[in-house]
Short mmCIF file of C-alpha atoms in Angstrom, two decimals:
data_model
loop_
_atom_site.label_atom_id
_atom_site.label_comp_id
_atom_site.label_asym_id
_atom_site.label_seq_id
_atom_site.Cartn_x
_atom_site.Cartn_y
_atom_site.Cartn_z
CA MET A 1 123.13 -1.41 199.79
CA THR A 2 119.87 -0.05 198.90
CA ASP A 3 118.46 0.53 195.67
CA THR A 4 117.49 4.01 196.21
CA VAL A 5 117.84 6.54 193.41
CA PRO A 6 120.89 8.81 193.55
CA PRO A 7 120.07 12.51 194.70
CA ALA A 8 121.06 13.85 191.27
CA THR A 9 118.60 11.64 189.38
CA THR A 10 115.93 12.28 191.50
CA GLU A 11 116.49 16.03 190.87
CA VAL A 12 116.24 15.21 187.16
CA ALA A 13 113.20 13.21 187.54
CA SER A 14 111.51 15.92 189.52
CA ALA A 15 112.42 18.67 186.97
CA ALA A 16 110.97 16.70 184.18
CA ARG A 17 107.79 16.10 186.00
CA LEU A 18 107.39 19.75 186.31
CA LEU A 19 107.44 20.27 182.34
CA THR A 20 103.75 20.50 181.74
CA CYS A 21 101.84 22.54 179.32
CA ARG A 22 101.40 26.21 180.07
CA PHE A 23 97.76 26.19 178.93
CA CYS A 24 96.32 22.72 179.77
CA GLU A 25 98.81 21.41 182.22
CA ALA A 26 99.35 18.15 180.52
CA PRO A 27 102.61 16.74 180.56
CA LEU A 28 105.03 17.75 177.95
CA ARG A 29 106.79 14.31 176.46
CA ARG A 30 107.24 15.05 172.79
CA THR A 31 110.31 17.29 171.36
CA PHE A 32 110.04 19.67 168.67
CA VAL A 33 113.63 20.87 168.39
CA ASP A 34 116.61 20.90 170.84
CA LEU A 35 118.90 24.00 170.08
CA GLY A 36 121.20 22.92 172.91
CA MET A 37 122.16 25.63 175.29
CA SER A 38 122.18 29.38 174.96
CA PRO A 39 122.22 32.63 176.79
CA LEU A 40 119.40 35.12 177.11
CA CYS A 41 119.25 36.73 173.58
CA GLU A 42 118.72 40.24 174.28
CA ARG A 43 121.49 40.39 177.45
CA ILE A 44 123.90 42.52 175.34
CA LEU A 45 126.97 42.72 177.53
CA ARG A 46 129.24 45.68 178.41
CA ALA A 47 133.24 45.50 178.10
CA ASP A 48 133.37 45.08 181.96
CA GLN A 49 130.82 42.04 181.98
CA LEU A 50 133.02 39.87 179.68
CA ASP A 51 134.87 38.15 182.27
CA GLU A 52 132.02 37.31 184.51
CA MET A 53 130.03 34.15 184.48
CA GLU A 54 127.31 33.98 181.68
CA PRO A 55 124.34 31.85 182.25
CA PHE A 56 123.26 29.55 179.59
CA TYR A 57 119.76 27.90 179.55
CA PRO A 58 118.31 25.04 177.32
CA LEU A 59 116.54 25.82 174.06
CA HIS A 60 114.53 22.71 174.18
CA VAL A 61 111.03 23.11 172.62
CA ARG A 62 108.33 20.62 173.01
CA ILE A 63 104.74 19.96 171.99
CA CYS A 64 101.71 19.36 174.03
CA ASP A 65 100.25 16.23 172.84
CA ALA A 66 96.89 17.22 174.33
CA CYS A 67 96.31 20.94 172.89
CA ARG A 68 99.04 20.95 170.42
CA LEU A 69 100.61 24.17 171.97
CA VAL A 70 104.40 24.38 170.94
CA GLN A 71 106.29 25.65 173.84
CA LEU A 72 109.84 26.44 175.65
CA PRO A 73 109.77 26.22 179.32
CA ALA A 74 110.20 29.53 181.25
CA TYR A 75 113.72 29.07 182.63
CA VAL A 76 113.74 32.79 183.67
CA PRO A 77 111.43 34.74 185.09
CA PRO A 78 110.10 37.87 182.88
CA GLU A 79 111.11 40.17 185.29
CA GLU A 80 114.75 39.14 184.76
CA ILE A 81 114.27 39.25 181.10
CA PHE A 82 112.20 42.33 180.41
CA THR A 83 112.61 44.79 183.22
CA GLU A 84 115.61 46.31 181.00
CA TYR A 85 115.37 45.46 177.37
CA ALA A 86 117.65 46.27 174.54
CA TYR A 87 115.14 46.04 171.73
CA PHE A 88 113.59 49.43 170.64
CA SER A 89 111.04 48.89 167.71
CA SER A 90 111.54 52.53 166.33
CA TYR A 91 114.90 51.64 164.91
CA SER A 92 113.08 49.45 162.22
CA ASP A 93 111.53 51.85 159.44
CA SER A 94 109.59 48.97 158.13
CA TRP A 95 108.09 48.16 161.50
CA VAL A 96 107.06 51.72 162.32
CA GLU A 97 105.42 51.72 158.89
CA HIS A 98 103.79 48.36 159.80
CA GLY A 99 102.31 50.08 162.69
CA ARG A 100 101.04 52.96 160.98
CA ARG A 101 99.17 51.07 158.36
CA PHE A 102 97.48 49.14 161.14
CA ALA A 103 96.75 52.17 163.12
CA GLU A 104 94.90 54.07 160.00
CA ALA A 105 92.80 50.96 159.08
CA ILE A 106 91.68 50.04 162.41
CA ILE A 107 90.65 53.80 163.32
CA ALA A 108 88.51 53.69 160.34
CA ASP A 109 87.20 50.32 160.83
CA ARG A 110 86.28 50.82 164.46
CA SER A 111 85.24 54.52 164.21
CA LEU A 112 87.84 55.26 166.92
CA ASP A 113 88.14 58.94 168.23
CA ALA A 114 89.02 60.95 171.40
CA ASP A 115 86.39 59.39 173.37
CA ALA A 116 88.00 55.94 172.54
CA LEU A 117 90.70 54.23 174.67
CA VAL A 118 93.30 52.28 172.81
CA VAL A 119 95.42 50.14 175.35
CA GLU A 120 98.52 48.47 173.58
CA LEU A 121 100.33 45.76 175.73
CA ALA A 122 104.09 45.71 175.48
CA SER A 123 103.88 48.90 173.83
CA ASN A 124 107.72 49.28 173.65
CA ASP A 125 108.91 52.85 172.82
CA GLY A 126 105.59 54.10 171.46
CA TYR A 127 106.26 53.18 167.80
CA LEU A 128 102.69 52.23 167.32
CA LEU A 129 100.60 54.43 169.58
CA GLN A 130 102.27 57.58 168.26
CA HIS A 131 100.14 56.69 165.24
CA PHE A 132 96.75 56.79 167.26
CA ALA A 133 97.91 59.90 169.18
CA ALA A 134 98.31 61.79 166.02
CA ARG A 135 95.00 61.13 165.33
CA ASP A 136 93.74 62.39 168.94
CA VAL A 137 92.49 58.69 169.76
CA GLY A 138 92.88 58.22 173.47
CA ILE A 139 95.80 55.97 174.29
CA LEU A 140 97.71 53.96 177.18
CA GLY A 141 100.99 52.06 176.92
CA ILE A 142 101.78 49.25 179.02
CA GLU A 143 105.41 48.17 178.93
CA PRO A 144 107.37 46.59 181.77
CA ALA A 145 110.81 47.62 180.43
CA ALA A 146 111.75 50.80 182.30
CA ASN A 147 114.43 51.84 180.08
CA VAL A 148 112.00 51.39 176.95
CA ALA A 149 109.20 53.00 178.43
CA ALA A 150 111.09 56.24 179.01
CA ALA A 151 111.67 56.57 175.44
CA ALA A 152 107.76 56.14 174.83
CA VAL A 153 107.11 58.80 177.47
CA GLN A 154 109.65 61.06 175.80
CA ARG A 155 107.56 60.75 172.61
CA GLY A 156 104.50 62.03 174.60
CA ILE A 157 102.80 58.23 174.94
CA PRO A 158 101.42 57.68 178.39
CA THR A 159 103.02 54.42 179.76
CA LEU A 160 102.65 52.13 182.81
CA VAL A 161 105.87 50.35 183.62
CA GLU A 162 104.32 47.00 184.59
CA PHE A 163 103.64 43.44 183.45
CA PHE A 164 100.03 42.93 182.25
CA GLY A 165 97.73 40.37 183.48
CA GLU A 166 94.57 39.80 185.29
CA THR A 167 95.54 42.13 188.14
CA LEU A 168 96.48 45.23 186.30
CA ALA A 169 93.50 44.81 184.13
CA ARG A 170 91.21 44.65 187.14
CA ARG A 171 92.79 47.59 188.52
CA LEU A 172 92.48 49.60 185.09
CA VAL A 173 88.60 48.68 184.82
CA ALA A 174 88.02 49.84 188.47
CA GLU A 175 89.51 53.13 187.51
CA GLY A 176 87.04 53.36 184.62
CA ARG A 177 89.62 52.64 181.77
CA SER A 178 87.90 49.75 179.72
CA ALA A 179 89.38 49.44 176.68
CA ASP A 180 87.79 49.75 173.07
CA LEU A 181 90.69 48.34 171.44
CA VAL A 182 93.50 46.33 173.16
CA VAL A 183 96.39 45.56 170.97
CA ALA A 184 99.34 42.96 171.69
CA ASN A 185 101.74 42.75 168.75
CA ASN A 186 104.36 40.02 169.35
CA VAL A 187 103.98 39.74 172.97
CA PHE A 188 101.35 37.22 173.51
CA ALA A 189 104.30 34.63 172.79
CA HIS A 190 106.43 36.38 175.08
CA VAL A 191 104.58 35.68 178.31
CA PRO A 192 104.76 32.42 180.21
CA ASP A 193 101.60 32.80 182.03
CA ILE A 194 99.42 32.98 178.99
CA ASN A 195 96.11 32.15 181.06
CA ASP A 196 96.50 35.01 183.32
CA PHE A 197 97.33 37.27 180.28
CA ALA A 198 94.13 36.12 178.01
CA GLU A 199 92.15 36.50 181.11
CA GLY A 200 93.58 40.11 181.62
CA ILE A 201 92.45 40.83 177.80
CA ARG A 202 88.99 39.63 178.62
CA LEU A 203 88.61 41.69 181.62
CA LEU A 204 89.99 44.90 180.13
CA LEU A 205 88.10 44.61 176.79
CA ALA A 206 84.73 46.95 176.91
CA PRO A 207 81.77 45.04 176.02
CA ASN A 208 81.79 46.02 172.55
CA GLY A 209 85.45 46.01 172.30
CA VAL A 210 87.88 44.24 170.09
CA ALA A 211 91.52 43.15 170.49
CA THR A 212 94.19 42.36 168.03
CA ILE A 213 97.20 40.11 168.67
CA GLU A 214 100.13 39.46 166.23
CA VAL A 215 102.18 36.29 166.64
CA GLN A 216 104.66 34.64 164.35
CA HIS A 217 102.76 31.56 162.65
CA LEU A 218 104.20 28.33 163.50
CA PRO A 219 103.68 26.77 159.91
CA ARG A 220 105.73 29.34 158.55
CA LEU A 221 108.36 28.80 161.01
CA ILE A 222 108.55 25.41 159.89
CA GLU A 223 108.18 25.82 156.37
CA ASN A 224 110.86 28.61 156.04
CA ASN A 225 113.31 26.87 158.76
CA GLU A 226 112.86 29.89 161.16
CA PHE A 227 114.64 28.17 163.99
CA ASP A 228 116.40 31.10 164.95
CA THR A 229 113.27 32.97 166.20
CA ILE A 230 113.34 30.44 168.96
CA TYR A 231 114.81 32.02 172.16
CA HIS A 232 114.20 32.31 176.08
CA GLU A 233 112.00 35.50 175.76
CA HIS A 234 109.93 33.72 173.26
CA PHE A 235 107.83 31.08 175.38
CA THR A 236 105.19 29.67 172.97
CA TYR A 237 104.54 29.18 169.10
CA TYR A 238 101.14 29.34 167.90
CA THR A 239 99.08 27.86 165.02
CA LEU A 240 95.37 29.12 164.64
CA LEU A 241 94.12 25.99 166.25
CA SER A 242 96.14 26.36 169.20
CA ALA A 243 95.59 29.90 169.79
CA GLU A 244 91.92 29.53 169.33
CA ARG A 245 92.04 26.98 172.13
CA VAL A 246 93.53 29.39 174.36
CA PHE A 247 91.44 32.26 173.80
CA SER A 248 87.97 30.35 173.83
CA GLY A 249 89.09 29.02 177.24
CA HIS A 250 89.03 32.78 178.41
CA GLY A 251 85.48 33.89 176.59
CA LEU A 252 87.20 35.21 173.61
CA THR A 253 86.32 34.42 169.97
CA VAL A 254 88.53 34.81 166.91
CA TYR A 255 86.14 36.78 164.56
CA ASP A 256 88.91 37.39 161.80
CA VAL A 257 92.58 36.71 160.86
CA GLU A 258 95.34 38.14 158.69
CA GLU A 259 98.30 36.46 157.58
CA LEU A 260 101.02 39.02 157.29
CA PRO A 261 104.65 38.88 155.98
CA THR A 262 106.25 40.28 159.20
CA HIS A 263 108.94 38.00 161.40
CA GLY A 264 108.99 35.51 158.46
CA GLY A 265 105.21 34.98 158.41
CA SER A 266 102.86 35.98 161.27
CA LEU A 267 99.13 36.04 162.06
CA ARG A 268 96.95 39.03 163.30
CA PHE A 269 93.97 37.80 165.34
CA TYR A 270 91.02 39.70 165.79
CA LEU A 271 89.16 39.03 168.97
CA ARG A 272 85.79 39.96 170.61
CA HIS A 273 83.87 38.63 173.62
CA ALA A 274 82.42 35.41 173.06
CA ALA A 275 79.26 36.67 174.14
CA ALA A 276 78.95 39.45 171.62
CA THR A 277 77.35 38.77 168.31
CA THR A 278 79.37 41.23 166.24
CA PRO A 279 81.54 41.45 164.42
CA THR A 280 80.54 38.32 162.53
CA VAL A 281 83.28 35.45 162.07
CA ALA A 282 84.87 36.16 158.75
CA GLU A 283 85.30 33.23 156.23
CA ARG A 284 89.13 33.37 156.27
CA VAL A 285 89.04 32.05 159.90
CA ASP A 286 87.31 29.08 158.64
CA ARG A 287 89.57 28.83 155.68
CA LEU A 288 92.86 28.97 157.68
CA ARG A 289 91.71 26.36 160.24
CA ALA A 290 90.92 23.97 157.62
CA TRP A 291 94.23 24.73 156.06
CA GLU A 292 96.07 24.18 158.99
CA VAL A 293 93.96 20.71 159.66
CA THR A 294 94.48 19.59 156.17
CA HIS A 295 98.39 20.13 156.23
CA GLY A 296 98.76 18.19 159.44
CA TYR A 297 99.38 20.86 162.07
CA ASP A 298 96.79 19.59 164.57
CA ASP A 299 98.93 16.20 164.41
CA PRO A 300 101.97 16.04 166.39
CA GLU A 301 103.53 13.81 163.96
CA ARG A 302 103.55 16.56 161.51
CA TYR A 303 106.50 18.34 163.37
CA ALA A 304 109.08 15.50 163.11
CA GLY A 305 112.12 16.23 160.58
CA PHE A 306 112.11 20.12 161.64
CA ALA A 307 115.19 19.11 163.51
CA GLU A 308 117.17 17.55 160.77
CA ARG A 309 116.63 20.74 158.56
CA VAL A 310 118.01 22.62 161.62
CA GLU A 311 120.99 20.76 161.67
CA ALA A 312 121.76 21.01 157.76
CA THR A 313 121.47 24.87 158.29
CA LYS A 314 124.27 24.81 160.69
CA ARG A 315 126.72 22.53 158.66
CA ASN A 316 126.01 24.73 155.59
CA LEU A 317 126.52 28.13 157.16
CA LEU A 318 129.53 26.96 159.02
CA SER A 319 131.08 25.49 156.05
CA PHE A 320 130.61 28.80 153.95
CA LEU A 321 132.16 30.81 157.02
CA ILE A 322 135.07 28.73 157.29
CA ASP A 323 135.87 28.61 153.75
CA ALA A 324 135.62 32.37 153.44
CA ARG A 325 138.05 32.74 156.33
CA SER A 326 140.33 30.33 154.52
CA ARG A 327 140.31 32.30 151.52
CA GLY A 328 141.15 35.46 153.36
CA ALA A 329 137.84 36.95 153.20
CA SER A 330 136.30 39.10 155.67
CA VAL A 331 133.01 38.76 157.05
CA ALA A 332 130.78 41.43 159.35
CA GLY A 333 127.22 41.01 160.56
CA TYR A 334 124.55 43.19 160.19
CA GLY A 335 122.08 43.61 163.32
CA ALA A 336 122.09 42.44 166.77
CA PRO A 337 118.69 40.90 166.97
CA GLY A 338 117.49 37.92 169.44
CA LYS A 339 117.22 35.77 166.44
CA GLY A 340 120.87 36.59 165.37
CA ASN A 341 121.90 35.52 169.04
CA THR A 342 120.22 32.08 168.64
CA LEU A 343 121.87 31.46 165.14
CA LEU A 344 125.44 32.39 166.39
CA ASN A 345 125.21 30.34 169.59
CA TYR A 346 123.63 27.23 168.15
CA CYS A 347 126.15 27.24 165.21
CA GLY A 348 129.02 28.02 167.66
CA ILE A 349 130.04 31.18 165.50
CA ARG A 350 132.38 33.56 167.48
CA SER A 351 134.45 36.60 166.35
CA ASP A 352 137.14 34.43 164.41
CA LEU A 353 134.28 33.74 161.80
CA VAL A 354 132.41 36.90 161.89
CA ALA A 355 134.66 39.79 163.14
CA TYR A 356 131.78 42.12 164.19
CA THR A 357 128.25 43.20 163.59
CA VAL A 358 126.64 46.77 163.63
CA ASP A 359 123.06 47.87 164.63
CA ARG A 360 121.06 51.18 164.21
CA ASN A 361 120.30 51.21 168.15
CA PRO A 362 122.62 53.41 169.97
CA TYR A 363 121.89 51.15 173.16
CA LYS A 364 124.07 48.34 171.89
CA HIS A 365 127.14 50.11 170.26
CA GLY A 366 130.36 49.32 171.97
CA ARG A 367 128.83 46.10 173.68
CA PHE A 368 129.00 42.61 172.89
CA LEU A 369 126.74 39.90 171.81
CA PRO A 370 125.70 37.31 174.41
CA GLY A 371 127.61 34.13 174.41
CA THR A 372 129.81 34.85 171.31
CA HIS A 373 131.15 38.09 172.50
CA ILE A 374 130.90 39.31 168.94
CA PRO A 375 131.51 43.28 169.34
CA VAL A 376 128.56 45.57 168.17
CA TYR A 377 129.50 48.76 166.45
CA ARG A 378 127.50 51.73 164.61
CA PRO A 379 126.44 50.82 161.28
CA GLU A 380 128.88 53.26 159.62
CA HIS A 381 131.57 50.83 160.75
CA ILE A 382 130.78 48.89 157.50
CA ALA A 383 132.07 51.52 155.19
CA GLU A 384 134.93 52.10 157.21
CA THR A 385 136.10 48.63 157.12
CA ARG A 386 134.64 47.18 153.90
CA PRO A 387 134.16 43.53 154.76
CA ASP A 388 133.81 41.35 151.81
CA TYR A 389 130.50 39.68 153.07
CA VAL A 390 127.68 41.05 155.39
CA LEU A 391 125.82 38.37 157.23
CA ILE A 392 122.20 39.88 157.77
CA LEU A 393 120.98 38.57 160.98
CA PRO A 394 117.65 40.11 161.07
CA TRP A 395 116.73 38.46 157.51
CA ASN A 396 113.12 39.34 158.06
CA LEU A 397 114.22 43.09 157.28
CA ARG A 398 116.04 41.93 154.37
CA THR A 399 114.77 44.59 151.56
CA GLU A 400 115.37 47.34 154.12
CA ILE A 401 118.98 46.42 154.91
CA VAL A 402 119.95 45.68 151.48
CA SER A 403 118.62 49.03 150.38
CA GLN A 404 120.52 50.66 153.26
CA LEU A 405 123.73 49.08 152.51
CA ALA A 406 123.68 49.04 148.78
CA TYR A 407 127.07 50.96 148.94
CA ILE A 408 128.90 47.72 149.63
CA ARG A 409 128.86 46.80 146.12
CA ASP A 410 131.12 49.66 145.38
CA TRP A 411 134.05 47.51 146.78
CA GLY A 412 132.53 44.04 145.72
CA GLY A 413 130.79 43.34 149.06
CA ARG A 414 128.25 40.80 149.07
CA PHE A 415 125.10 40.17 151.21
CA VAL A 416 124.58 36.66 153.01
CA LEU A 417 121.49 35.32 154.02
CA PRO A 418 121.54 32.47 156.67
CA ILE A 419 117.63 31.75 156.64
CA PRO A 420 115.67 29.73 155.28
CA THR A 421 118.68 28.30 153.41
CA LEU A 422 122.09 29.94 152.73
CA GLU A 423 122.03 32.63 150.07
CA VAL A 424 124.83 34.88 148.75
CA ILE A 425 123.36 37.87 147.00
CA GLU A 426 125.61 38.75 144.52
#
């Protein structure tokens, strides 16, 4: 007999040693929340795929004790997730309006015109760049999902179907395409190699150019119990403090920051080269940084207790749905967002509790949600079936959806919000 470690144990130990911070490479030993196993949230299934093996991966989020970056390991390469994607931004009226307001403001602030170049990273279907094009500002989209990029091209938005990073940035600069404005909305959290991405922004940015980056604000995720925004496509979760560490490591300075209501609470960072002297750093950067420190978000111990609130949400939602079905009430969903798939899979909700869901995106019609296999129909299916309850999965679009579906009150239908706590809108 020898006391050698069995092969399986050795493999587990080796895997554990590979869990290092994607920014500073320190070992990751502290759990933020563990949501068990879940499928890729945007892998909407066709009917002929329902009997195939469906891969599930851990949703185990950790905190770096060294730089405080909260992160999910990249179990699946971006090429597998984003080469063909089911999310089209233009199907949300409020998100398109969000883009229009930003475009109008930044065009005025930076005096952008036909001689300028605006480059959007993860430009999706052109929902944002269309507003710059309407003002005759020079634009370029970069979008790795070919099916989504095709929609942008049809809209007249020049789009490169590639992943962005240092290599592509060097090529664009060599072609004479340095950017006066780089926009990265809700993508910085979706790239596993944040050092390559940040370095690419630094290289692409003209000497006096600026970049804007929108990310979900981690304190809002915690305070509002937004655990469903954790999914495999969303690798990293930021505070201002942790984001500044990443940016400064690549010669970029946060000179301004806005707190936004989008996605349950987001930040918009305004960046410039650290060597530049303007724009000057705004007071609200110092104010938000001080707020995060005061409220403990630079202390890993601050994150304890979040998992207990998540578990309570699961119990409350399941109790409501089981009671509704026991009373003979029917429940349908609205939306097929990534966050909804995290919620449904973590809670173990299937079509016996939520009969179906609907979505405005025709790409998803006739398909099935990953893991749960709940069918997806067009929005009119709600009026045809008249459910007693409509569970709003994209709760961040609550106002828009309640307005669109106000007619369910005609038959006594009610809306259900799962986040931050269970709420039935009478």
